[in-house]
PDB file of C-alpha atoms in Angstrom:
ATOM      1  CA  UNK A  86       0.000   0.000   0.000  1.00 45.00           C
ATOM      2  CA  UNK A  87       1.138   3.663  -0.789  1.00 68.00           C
ATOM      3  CA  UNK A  88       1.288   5.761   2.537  1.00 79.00           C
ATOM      4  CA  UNK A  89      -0.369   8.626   1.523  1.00 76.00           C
ATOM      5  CA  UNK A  90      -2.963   7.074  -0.681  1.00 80.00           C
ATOM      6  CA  UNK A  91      -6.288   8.813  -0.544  1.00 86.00           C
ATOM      7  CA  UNK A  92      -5.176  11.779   0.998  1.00 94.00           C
ATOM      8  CA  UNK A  93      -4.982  15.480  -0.339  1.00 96.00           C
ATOM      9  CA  UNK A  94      -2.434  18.107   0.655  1.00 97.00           C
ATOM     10  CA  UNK A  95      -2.226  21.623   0.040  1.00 97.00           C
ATOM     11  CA  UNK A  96       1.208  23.171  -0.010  1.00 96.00           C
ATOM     12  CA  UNK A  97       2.199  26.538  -0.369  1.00 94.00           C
ATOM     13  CA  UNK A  98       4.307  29.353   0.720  1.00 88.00           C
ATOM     14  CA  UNK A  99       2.134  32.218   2.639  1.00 87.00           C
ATOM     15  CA  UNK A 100       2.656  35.912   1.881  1.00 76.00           C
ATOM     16  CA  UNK A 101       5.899  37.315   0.230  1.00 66.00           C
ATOM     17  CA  UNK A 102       7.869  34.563   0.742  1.00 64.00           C
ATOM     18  CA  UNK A 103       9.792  33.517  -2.360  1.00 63.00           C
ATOM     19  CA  UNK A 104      11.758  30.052  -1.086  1.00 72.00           C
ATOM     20  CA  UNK A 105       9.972  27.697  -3.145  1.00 77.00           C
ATOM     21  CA  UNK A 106      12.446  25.156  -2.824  1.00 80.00           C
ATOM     22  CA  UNK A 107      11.776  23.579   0.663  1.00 81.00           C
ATOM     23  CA  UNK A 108       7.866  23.340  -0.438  1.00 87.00           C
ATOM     24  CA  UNK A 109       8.908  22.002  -3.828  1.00 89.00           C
ATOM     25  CA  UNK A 110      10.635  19.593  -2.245  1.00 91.00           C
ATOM     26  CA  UNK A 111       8.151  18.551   0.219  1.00 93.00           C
ATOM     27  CA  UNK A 112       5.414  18.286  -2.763  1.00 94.00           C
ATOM     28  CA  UNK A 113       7.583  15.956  -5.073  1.00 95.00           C
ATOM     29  CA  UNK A 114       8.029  14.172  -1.739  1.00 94.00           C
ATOM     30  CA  UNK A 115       4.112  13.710  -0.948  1.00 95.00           C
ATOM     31  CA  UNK A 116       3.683  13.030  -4.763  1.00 95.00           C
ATOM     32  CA  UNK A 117       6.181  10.500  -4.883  1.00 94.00           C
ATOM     33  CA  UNK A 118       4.467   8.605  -1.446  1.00 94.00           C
ATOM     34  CA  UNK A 119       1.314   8.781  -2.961  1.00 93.00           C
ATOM     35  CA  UNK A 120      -0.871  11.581  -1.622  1.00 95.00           C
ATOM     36  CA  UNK A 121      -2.367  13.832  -4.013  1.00 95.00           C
ATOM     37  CA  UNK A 122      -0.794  17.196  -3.917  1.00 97.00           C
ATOM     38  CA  UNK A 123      -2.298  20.976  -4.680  1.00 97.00           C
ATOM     39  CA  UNK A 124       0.713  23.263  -4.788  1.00 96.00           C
ATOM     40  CA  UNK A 125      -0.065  26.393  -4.375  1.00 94.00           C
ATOM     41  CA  UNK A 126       2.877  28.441  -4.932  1.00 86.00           C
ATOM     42  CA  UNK A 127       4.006  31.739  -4.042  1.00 85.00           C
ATOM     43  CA  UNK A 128       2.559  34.809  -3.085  1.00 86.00           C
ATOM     44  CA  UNK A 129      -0.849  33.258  -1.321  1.00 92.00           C
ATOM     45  CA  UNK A 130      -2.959  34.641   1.490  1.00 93.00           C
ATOM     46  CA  UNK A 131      -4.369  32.728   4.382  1.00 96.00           C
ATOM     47  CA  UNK A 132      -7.823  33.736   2.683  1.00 97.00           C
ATOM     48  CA  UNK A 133      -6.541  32.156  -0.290  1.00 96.00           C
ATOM     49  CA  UNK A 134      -5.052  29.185   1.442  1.00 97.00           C
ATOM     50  CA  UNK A 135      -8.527  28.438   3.372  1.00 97.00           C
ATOM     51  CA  UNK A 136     -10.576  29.063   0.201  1.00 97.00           C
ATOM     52  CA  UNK A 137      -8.645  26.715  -1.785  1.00 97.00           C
ATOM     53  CA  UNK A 138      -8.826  23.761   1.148  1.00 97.00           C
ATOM     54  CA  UNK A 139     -12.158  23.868   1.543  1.00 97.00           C
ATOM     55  CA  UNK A 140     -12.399  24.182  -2.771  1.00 97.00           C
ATOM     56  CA  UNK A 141     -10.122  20.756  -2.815  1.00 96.00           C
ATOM     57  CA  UNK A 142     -11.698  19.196   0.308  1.00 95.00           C
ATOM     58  CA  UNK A 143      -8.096  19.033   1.358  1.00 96.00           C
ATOM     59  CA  UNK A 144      -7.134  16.522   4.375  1.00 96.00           C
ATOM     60  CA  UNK A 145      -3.921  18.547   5.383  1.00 97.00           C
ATOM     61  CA  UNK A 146      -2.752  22.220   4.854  1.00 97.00           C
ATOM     62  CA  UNK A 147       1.020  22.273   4.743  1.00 96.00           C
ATOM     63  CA  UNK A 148       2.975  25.862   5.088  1.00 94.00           C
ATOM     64  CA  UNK A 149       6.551  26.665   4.344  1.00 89.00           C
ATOM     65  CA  UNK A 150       7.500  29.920   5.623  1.00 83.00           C
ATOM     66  CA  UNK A 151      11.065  30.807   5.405  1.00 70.00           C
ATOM     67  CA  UNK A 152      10.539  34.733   6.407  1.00 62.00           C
ATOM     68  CA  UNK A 153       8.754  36.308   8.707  1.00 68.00           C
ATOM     69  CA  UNK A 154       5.694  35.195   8.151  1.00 73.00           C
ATOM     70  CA  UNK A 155       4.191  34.472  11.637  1.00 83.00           C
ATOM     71  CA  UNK A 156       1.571  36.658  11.800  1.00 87.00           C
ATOM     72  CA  UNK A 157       0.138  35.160   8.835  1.00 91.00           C
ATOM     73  CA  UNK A 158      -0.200  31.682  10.063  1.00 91.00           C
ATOM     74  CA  UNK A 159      -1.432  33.420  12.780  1.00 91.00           C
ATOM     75  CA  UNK A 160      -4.353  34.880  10.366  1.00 95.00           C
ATOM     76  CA  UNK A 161      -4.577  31.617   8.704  1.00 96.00           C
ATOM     77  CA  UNK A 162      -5.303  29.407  12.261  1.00 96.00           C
ATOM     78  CA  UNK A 163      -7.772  32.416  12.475  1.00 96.00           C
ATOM     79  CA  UNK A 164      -9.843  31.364   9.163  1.00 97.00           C
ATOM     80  CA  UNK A 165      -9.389  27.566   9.808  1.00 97.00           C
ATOM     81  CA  UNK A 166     -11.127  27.117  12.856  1.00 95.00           C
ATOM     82  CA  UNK A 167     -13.799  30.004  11.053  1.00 97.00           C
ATOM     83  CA  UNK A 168     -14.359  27.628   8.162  1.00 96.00           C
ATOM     84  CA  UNK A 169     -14.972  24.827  10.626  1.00 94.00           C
ATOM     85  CA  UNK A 170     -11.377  23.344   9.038  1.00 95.00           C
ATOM     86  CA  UNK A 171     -10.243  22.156  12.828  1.00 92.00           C
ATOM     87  CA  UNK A 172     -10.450  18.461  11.369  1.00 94.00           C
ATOM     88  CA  UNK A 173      -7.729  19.232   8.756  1.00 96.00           C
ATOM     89  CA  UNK A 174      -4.563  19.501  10.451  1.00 96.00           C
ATOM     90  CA  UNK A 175      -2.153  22.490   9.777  1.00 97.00           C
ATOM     91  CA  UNK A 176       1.974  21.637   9.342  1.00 97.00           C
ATOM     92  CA  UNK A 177       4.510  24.316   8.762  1.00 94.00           C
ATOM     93  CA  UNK A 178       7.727  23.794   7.444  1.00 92.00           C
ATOM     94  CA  UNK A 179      10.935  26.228   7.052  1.00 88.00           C
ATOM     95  CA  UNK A 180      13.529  28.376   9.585  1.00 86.00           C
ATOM     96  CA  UNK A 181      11.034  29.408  12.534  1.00 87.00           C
ATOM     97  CA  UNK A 182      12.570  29.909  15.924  1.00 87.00           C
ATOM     98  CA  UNK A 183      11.551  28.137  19.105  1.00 88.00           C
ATOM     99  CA  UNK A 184       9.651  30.952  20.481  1.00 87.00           C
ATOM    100  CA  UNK A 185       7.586  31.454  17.189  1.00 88.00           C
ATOM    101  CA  UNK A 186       7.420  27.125  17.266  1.00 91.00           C
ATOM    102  CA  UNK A 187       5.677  27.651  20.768  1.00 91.00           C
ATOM    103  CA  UNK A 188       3.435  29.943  19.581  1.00 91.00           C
ATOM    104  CA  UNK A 189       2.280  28.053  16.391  1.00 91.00           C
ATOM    105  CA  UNK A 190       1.743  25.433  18.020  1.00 94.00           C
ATOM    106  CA  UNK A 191      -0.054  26.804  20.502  1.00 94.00           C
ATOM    107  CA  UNK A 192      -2.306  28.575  18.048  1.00 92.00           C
ATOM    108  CA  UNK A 193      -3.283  24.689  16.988  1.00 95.00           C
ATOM    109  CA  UNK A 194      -0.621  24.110  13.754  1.00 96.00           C
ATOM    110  CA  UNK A 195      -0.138  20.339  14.435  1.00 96.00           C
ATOM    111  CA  UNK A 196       3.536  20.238  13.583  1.00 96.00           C
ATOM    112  CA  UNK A 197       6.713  22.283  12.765  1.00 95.00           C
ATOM    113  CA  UNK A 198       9.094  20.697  10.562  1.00 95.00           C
ATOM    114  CA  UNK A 199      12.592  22.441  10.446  1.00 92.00           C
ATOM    115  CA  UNK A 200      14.950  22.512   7.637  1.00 90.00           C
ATOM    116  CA  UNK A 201      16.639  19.161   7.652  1.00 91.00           C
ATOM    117  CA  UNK A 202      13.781  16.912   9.075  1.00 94.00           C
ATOM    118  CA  UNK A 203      13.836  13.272   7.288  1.00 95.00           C
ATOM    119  CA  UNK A 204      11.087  12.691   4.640  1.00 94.00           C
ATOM    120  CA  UNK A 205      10.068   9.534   5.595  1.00 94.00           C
ATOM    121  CA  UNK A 206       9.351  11.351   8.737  1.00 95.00           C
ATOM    122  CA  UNK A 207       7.123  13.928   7.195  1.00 95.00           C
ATOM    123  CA  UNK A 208       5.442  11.265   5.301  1.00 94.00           C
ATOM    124  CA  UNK A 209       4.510   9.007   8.467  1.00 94.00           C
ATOM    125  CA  UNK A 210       3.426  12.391  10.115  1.00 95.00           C
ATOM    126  CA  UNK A 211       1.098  13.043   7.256  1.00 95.00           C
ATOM    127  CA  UNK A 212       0.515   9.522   6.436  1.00 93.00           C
ATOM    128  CA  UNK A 213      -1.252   9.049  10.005  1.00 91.00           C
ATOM    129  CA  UNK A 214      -2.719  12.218  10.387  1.00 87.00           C
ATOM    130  CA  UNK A 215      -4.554  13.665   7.496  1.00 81.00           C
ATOM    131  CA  UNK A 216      -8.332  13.997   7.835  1.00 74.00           C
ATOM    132  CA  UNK A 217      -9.496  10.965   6.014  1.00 65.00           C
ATOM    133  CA  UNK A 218      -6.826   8.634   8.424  1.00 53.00           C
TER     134      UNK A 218
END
């Protein structure tokens, strides 16, 4: 069995932030385990984000955020739990120090993957958590 079989994942970058190569990697990753990836790109809102989860009926939102970004997320935990999205869980990826990793989290993202985490990690994160798992 594929590990990600049956499960949808939006990735993008949120804002201004212009590292597509961490998400790039990340979605060739999913692809490659067998989840069915949106990518998003650059430039996106949390609006834009939220609209296009609920548009793909998507079981995980990933984030890469390699700037500073945080208030964002912060907007797009905002419009999550507004949409009723609570059941889709929210990973962020990229260079985000501790105190910003306490505060995601704390605002309900599910997990914080920094630069160099193994992708057989991310996909057994994913894998066992998306919304249709």
């Amino acid at each position: 069995m594929i590990k990600g079989r049956g499960i949808k994942v939006i990735v993008s970058m949120i804002g201004l932030d212009s590292h597509t190569t961490g998400a790039e990697v990340v979605a060739t990753l999913l692809r490659d385990a067998g989840f069915e990836v949106v990518y998003l790109g650059t430039n996106q809102t949390p609006a834009m984000i939220v609209n296009a989860a609920l548009e793909e009926d998507a079981d995980v939102i990933g984030i890469s955020s390699h700037a500073s970004n945080f208030t964002l997320i912060e907007e797009l935990m905002r419009l999550v739990e507004k949409q009723g999205l609570t059941d889709v869980p929210v990973v962020c990826g990229g260079n985000i120090p501790p105190k910003q990793i306490e505060k995601l989290l704390g605002l309900g993202v599910a997990k914080i993957f920094l630069p160099g985490s193994p992708g057989d990690a991310i996909v057994e994160y994913l894998a066992g958590r998306g919304r249709r798992r």
